JSON list of C-alpha atoms in Angstrom, two decimals:
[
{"chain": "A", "resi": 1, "resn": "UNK", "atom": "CA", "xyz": [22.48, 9.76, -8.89]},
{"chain": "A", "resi": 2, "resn": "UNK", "atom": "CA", "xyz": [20.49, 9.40, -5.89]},
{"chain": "A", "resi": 3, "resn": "UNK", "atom": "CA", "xyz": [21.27, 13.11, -4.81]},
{"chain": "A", "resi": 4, "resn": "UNK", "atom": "CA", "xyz": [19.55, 13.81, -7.86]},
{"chain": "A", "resi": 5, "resn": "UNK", "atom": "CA", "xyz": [16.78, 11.80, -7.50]},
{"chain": "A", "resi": 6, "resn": "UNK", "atom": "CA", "xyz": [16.07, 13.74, -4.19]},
{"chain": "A", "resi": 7, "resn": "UNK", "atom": "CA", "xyz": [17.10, 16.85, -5.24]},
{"chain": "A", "resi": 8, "resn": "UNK", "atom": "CA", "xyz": [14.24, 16.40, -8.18]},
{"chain": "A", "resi": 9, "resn": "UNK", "atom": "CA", "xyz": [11.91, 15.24, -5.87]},
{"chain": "A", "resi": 10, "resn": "UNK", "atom": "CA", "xyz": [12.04, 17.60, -3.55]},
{"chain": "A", "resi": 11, "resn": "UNK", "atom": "CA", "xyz": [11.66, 20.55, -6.58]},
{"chain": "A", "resi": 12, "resn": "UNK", "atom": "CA", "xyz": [8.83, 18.37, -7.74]},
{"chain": "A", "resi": 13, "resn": "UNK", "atom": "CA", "xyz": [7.29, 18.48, -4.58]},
{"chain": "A", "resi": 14, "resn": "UNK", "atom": "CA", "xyz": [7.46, 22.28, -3.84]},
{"chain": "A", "resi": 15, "resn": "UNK", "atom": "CA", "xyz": [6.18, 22.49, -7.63]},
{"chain": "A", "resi": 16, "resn": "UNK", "atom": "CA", "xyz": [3.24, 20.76, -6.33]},
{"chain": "A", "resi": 17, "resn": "UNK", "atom": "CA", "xyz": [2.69, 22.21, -3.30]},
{"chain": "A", "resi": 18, "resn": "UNK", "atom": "CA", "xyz": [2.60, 25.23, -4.94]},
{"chain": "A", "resi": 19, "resn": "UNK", "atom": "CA", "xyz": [-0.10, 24.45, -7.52]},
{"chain": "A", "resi": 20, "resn": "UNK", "atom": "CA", "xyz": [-2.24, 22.38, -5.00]},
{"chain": "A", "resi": 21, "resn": "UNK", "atom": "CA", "xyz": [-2.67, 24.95, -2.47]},
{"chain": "A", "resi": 22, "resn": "UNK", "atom": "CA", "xyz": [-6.57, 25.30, -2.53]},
{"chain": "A", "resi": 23, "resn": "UNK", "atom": "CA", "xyz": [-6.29, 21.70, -0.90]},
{"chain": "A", "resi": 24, "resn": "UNK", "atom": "CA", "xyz": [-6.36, 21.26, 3.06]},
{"chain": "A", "resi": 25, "resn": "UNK", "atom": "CA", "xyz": [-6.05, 17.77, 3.48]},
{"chain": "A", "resi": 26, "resn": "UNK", "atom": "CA", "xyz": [-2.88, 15.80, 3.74]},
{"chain": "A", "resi": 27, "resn": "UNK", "atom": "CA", "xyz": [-1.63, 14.24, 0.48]},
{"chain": "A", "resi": 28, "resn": "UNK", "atom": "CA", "xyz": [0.70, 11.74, 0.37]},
{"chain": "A", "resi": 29, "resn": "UNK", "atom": "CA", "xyz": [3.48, 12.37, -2.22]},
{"chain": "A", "resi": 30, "resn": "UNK", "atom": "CA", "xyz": [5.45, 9.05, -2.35]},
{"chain": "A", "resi": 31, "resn": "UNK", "atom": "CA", "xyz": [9.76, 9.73, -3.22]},
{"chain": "A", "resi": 32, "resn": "UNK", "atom": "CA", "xyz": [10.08, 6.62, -5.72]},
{"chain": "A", "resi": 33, "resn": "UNK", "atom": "CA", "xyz": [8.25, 5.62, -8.29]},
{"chain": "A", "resi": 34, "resn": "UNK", "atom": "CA", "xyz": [8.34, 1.98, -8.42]},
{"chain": "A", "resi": 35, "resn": "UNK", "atom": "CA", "xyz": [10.66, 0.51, -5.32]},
{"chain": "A", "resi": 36, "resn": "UNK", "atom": "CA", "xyz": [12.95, 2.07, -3.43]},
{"chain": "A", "resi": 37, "resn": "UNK", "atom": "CA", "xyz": [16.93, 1.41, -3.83]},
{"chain": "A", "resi": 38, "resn": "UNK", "atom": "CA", "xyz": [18.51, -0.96, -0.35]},
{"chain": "A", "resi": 39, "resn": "UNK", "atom": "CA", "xyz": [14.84, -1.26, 0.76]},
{"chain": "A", "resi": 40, "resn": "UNK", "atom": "CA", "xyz": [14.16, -4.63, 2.42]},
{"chain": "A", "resi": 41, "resn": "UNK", "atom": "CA", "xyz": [9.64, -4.23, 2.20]},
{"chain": "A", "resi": 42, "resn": "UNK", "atom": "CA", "xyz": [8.28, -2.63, -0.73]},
{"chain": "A", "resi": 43, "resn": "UNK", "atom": "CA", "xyz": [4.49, -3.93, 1.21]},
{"chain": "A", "resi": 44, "resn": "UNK", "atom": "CA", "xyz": [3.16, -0.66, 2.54]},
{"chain": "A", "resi": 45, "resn": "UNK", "atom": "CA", "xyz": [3.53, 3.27, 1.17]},
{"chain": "A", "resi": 46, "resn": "UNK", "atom": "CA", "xyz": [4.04, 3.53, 4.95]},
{"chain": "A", "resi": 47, "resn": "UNK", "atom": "CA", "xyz": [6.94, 1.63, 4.96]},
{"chain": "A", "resi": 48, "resn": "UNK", "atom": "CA", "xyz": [8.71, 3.22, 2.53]},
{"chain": "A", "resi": 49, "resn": "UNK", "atom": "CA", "xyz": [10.17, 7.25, 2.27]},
{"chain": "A", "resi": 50, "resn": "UNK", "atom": "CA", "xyz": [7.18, 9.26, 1.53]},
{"chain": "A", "resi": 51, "resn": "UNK", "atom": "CA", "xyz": [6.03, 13.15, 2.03]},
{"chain": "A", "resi": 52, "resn": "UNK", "atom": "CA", "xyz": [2.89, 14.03, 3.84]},
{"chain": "A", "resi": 53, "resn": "UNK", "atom": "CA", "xyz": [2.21, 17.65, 2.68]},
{"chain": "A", "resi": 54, "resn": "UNK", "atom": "CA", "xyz": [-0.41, 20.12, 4.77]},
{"chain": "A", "resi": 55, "resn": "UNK", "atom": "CA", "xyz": [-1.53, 22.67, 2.56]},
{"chain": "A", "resi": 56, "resn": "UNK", "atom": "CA", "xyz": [-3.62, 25.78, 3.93]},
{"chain": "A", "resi": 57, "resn": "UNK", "atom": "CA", "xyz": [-7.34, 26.13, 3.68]},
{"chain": "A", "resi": 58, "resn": "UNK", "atom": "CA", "xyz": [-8.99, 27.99, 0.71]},
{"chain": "A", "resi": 59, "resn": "UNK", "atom": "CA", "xyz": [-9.58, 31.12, 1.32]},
{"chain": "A", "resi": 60, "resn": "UNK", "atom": "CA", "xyz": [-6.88, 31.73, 3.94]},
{"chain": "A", "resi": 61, "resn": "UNK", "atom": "CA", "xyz": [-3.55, 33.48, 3.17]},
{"chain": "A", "resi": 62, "resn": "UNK", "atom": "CA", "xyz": [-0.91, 31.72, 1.78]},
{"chain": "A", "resi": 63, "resn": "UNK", "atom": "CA", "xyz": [1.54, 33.73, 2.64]},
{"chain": "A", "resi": 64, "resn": "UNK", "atom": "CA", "xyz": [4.26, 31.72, -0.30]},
{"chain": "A", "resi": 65, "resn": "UNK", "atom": "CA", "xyz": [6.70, 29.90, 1.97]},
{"chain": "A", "resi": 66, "resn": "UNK", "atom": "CA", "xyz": [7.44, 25.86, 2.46]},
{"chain": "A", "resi": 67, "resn": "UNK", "atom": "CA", "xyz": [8.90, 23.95, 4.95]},
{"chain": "A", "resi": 68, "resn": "UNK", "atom": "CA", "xyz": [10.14, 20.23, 4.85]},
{"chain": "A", "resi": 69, "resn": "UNK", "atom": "CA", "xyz": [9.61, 18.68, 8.40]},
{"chain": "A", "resi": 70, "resn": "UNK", "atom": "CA", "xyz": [12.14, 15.66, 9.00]},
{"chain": "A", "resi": 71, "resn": "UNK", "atom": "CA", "xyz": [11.08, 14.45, 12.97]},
{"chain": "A", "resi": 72, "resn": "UNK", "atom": "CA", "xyz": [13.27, 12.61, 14.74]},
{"chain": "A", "resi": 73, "resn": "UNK", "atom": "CA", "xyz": [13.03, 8.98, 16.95]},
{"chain": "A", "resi": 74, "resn": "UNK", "atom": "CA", "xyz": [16.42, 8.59, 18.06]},
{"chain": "A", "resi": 75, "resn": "UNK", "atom": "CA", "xyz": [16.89, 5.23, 15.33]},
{"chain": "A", "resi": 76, "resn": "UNK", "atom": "CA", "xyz": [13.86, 3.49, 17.59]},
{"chain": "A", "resi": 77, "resn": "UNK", "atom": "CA", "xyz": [11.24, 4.94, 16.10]},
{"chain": "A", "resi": 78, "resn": "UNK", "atom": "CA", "xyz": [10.40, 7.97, 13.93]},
{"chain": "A", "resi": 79, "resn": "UNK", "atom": "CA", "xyz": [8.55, 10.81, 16.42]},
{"chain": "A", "resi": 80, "resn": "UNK", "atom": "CA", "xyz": [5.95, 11.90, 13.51]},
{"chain": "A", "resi": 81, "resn": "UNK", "atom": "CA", "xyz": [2.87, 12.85, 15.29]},
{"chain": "A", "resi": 82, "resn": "UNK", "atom": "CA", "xyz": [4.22, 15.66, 17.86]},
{"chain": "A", "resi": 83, "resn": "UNK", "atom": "CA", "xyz": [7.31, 16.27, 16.16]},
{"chain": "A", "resi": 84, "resn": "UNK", "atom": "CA", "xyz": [6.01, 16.56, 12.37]},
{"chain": "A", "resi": 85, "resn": "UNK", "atom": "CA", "xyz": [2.18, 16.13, 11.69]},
{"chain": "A", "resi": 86, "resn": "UNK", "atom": "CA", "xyz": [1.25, 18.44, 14.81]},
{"chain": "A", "resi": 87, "resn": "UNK", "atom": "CA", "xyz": [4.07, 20.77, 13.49]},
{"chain": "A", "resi": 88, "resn": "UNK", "atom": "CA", "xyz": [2.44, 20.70, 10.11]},
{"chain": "A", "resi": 89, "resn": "UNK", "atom": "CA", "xyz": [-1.20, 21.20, 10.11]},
{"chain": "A", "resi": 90, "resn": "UNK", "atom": "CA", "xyz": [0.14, 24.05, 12.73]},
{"chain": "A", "resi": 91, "resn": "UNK", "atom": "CA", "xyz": [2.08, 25.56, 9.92]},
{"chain": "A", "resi": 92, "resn": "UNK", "atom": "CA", "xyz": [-0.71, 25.14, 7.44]},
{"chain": "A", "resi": 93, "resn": "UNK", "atom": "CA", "xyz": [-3.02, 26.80, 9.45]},
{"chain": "A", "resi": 94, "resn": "UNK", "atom": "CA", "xyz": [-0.70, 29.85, 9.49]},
{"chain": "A", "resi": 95, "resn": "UNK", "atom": "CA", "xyz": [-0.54, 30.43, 5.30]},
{"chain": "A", "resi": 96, "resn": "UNK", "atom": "CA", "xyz": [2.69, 27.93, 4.90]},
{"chain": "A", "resi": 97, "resn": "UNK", "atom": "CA", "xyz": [2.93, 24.79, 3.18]},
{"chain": "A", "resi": 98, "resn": "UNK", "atom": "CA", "xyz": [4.21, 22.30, 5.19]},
{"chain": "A", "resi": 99, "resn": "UNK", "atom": "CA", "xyz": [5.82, 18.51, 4.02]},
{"chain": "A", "resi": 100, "resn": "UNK", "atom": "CA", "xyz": [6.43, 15.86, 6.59]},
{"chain": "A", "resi": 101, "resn": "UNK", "atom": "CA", "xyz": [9.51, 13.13, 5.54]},
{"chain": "A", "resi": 102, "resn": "UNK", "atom": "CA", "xyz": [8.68, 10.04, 6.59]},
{"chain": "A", "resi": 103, "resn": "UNK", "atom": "CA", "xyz": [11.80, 8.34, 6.22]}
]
């Protein structure tokens, strides 16, 4: 069931992605609706699994391609900035849709 759940998400995300891609900013696509399964804090969207998608500019190429960006952190901490959101707005800047997991 929950390889489902992600498998839908992640096809609802892409879906998404796709039709949003005048937008430049991040968006924040949260992977539950209401709280997430074995999940001790349901107080912050940070807190919980969530996609950060970069889109490219309008106007720019999009050249039809998305990536999913999982950083890693070694189980201390999760390395987003250099190792996903850098990565991203990189990628987005180049014409491909780029999603960040923060897990």
């Amino acid at each position: 069931m929950v390889k489902n759940l992600f498998k839908t998400s992640i096809l609802t995300t892409l879906l998404f992605g796709a039709l949003t891609q005048g937008l430049k900013a991040q968006t924040i696509i949260p992977l539950y609706e209401n709280t997430v399964p074995n999940h001790k804090s349901q107080d912050s969207l940070w807190e919980a699994p969530h996609l950060v998608g970069y889109f490219p500019e309008e106007g720019k190429p999009h050249l039809g391609k998305a990536i999913i960006i999982c950083p890693g952190g070694g189980y201390q901490y999760l390395a987003a900035q250099h190792e996903g959101h850098d990565v991203a707005k990189l990628l987005a800047d180049n014409g491909i849709h780029a999603f960040v997991l923060m897990y």
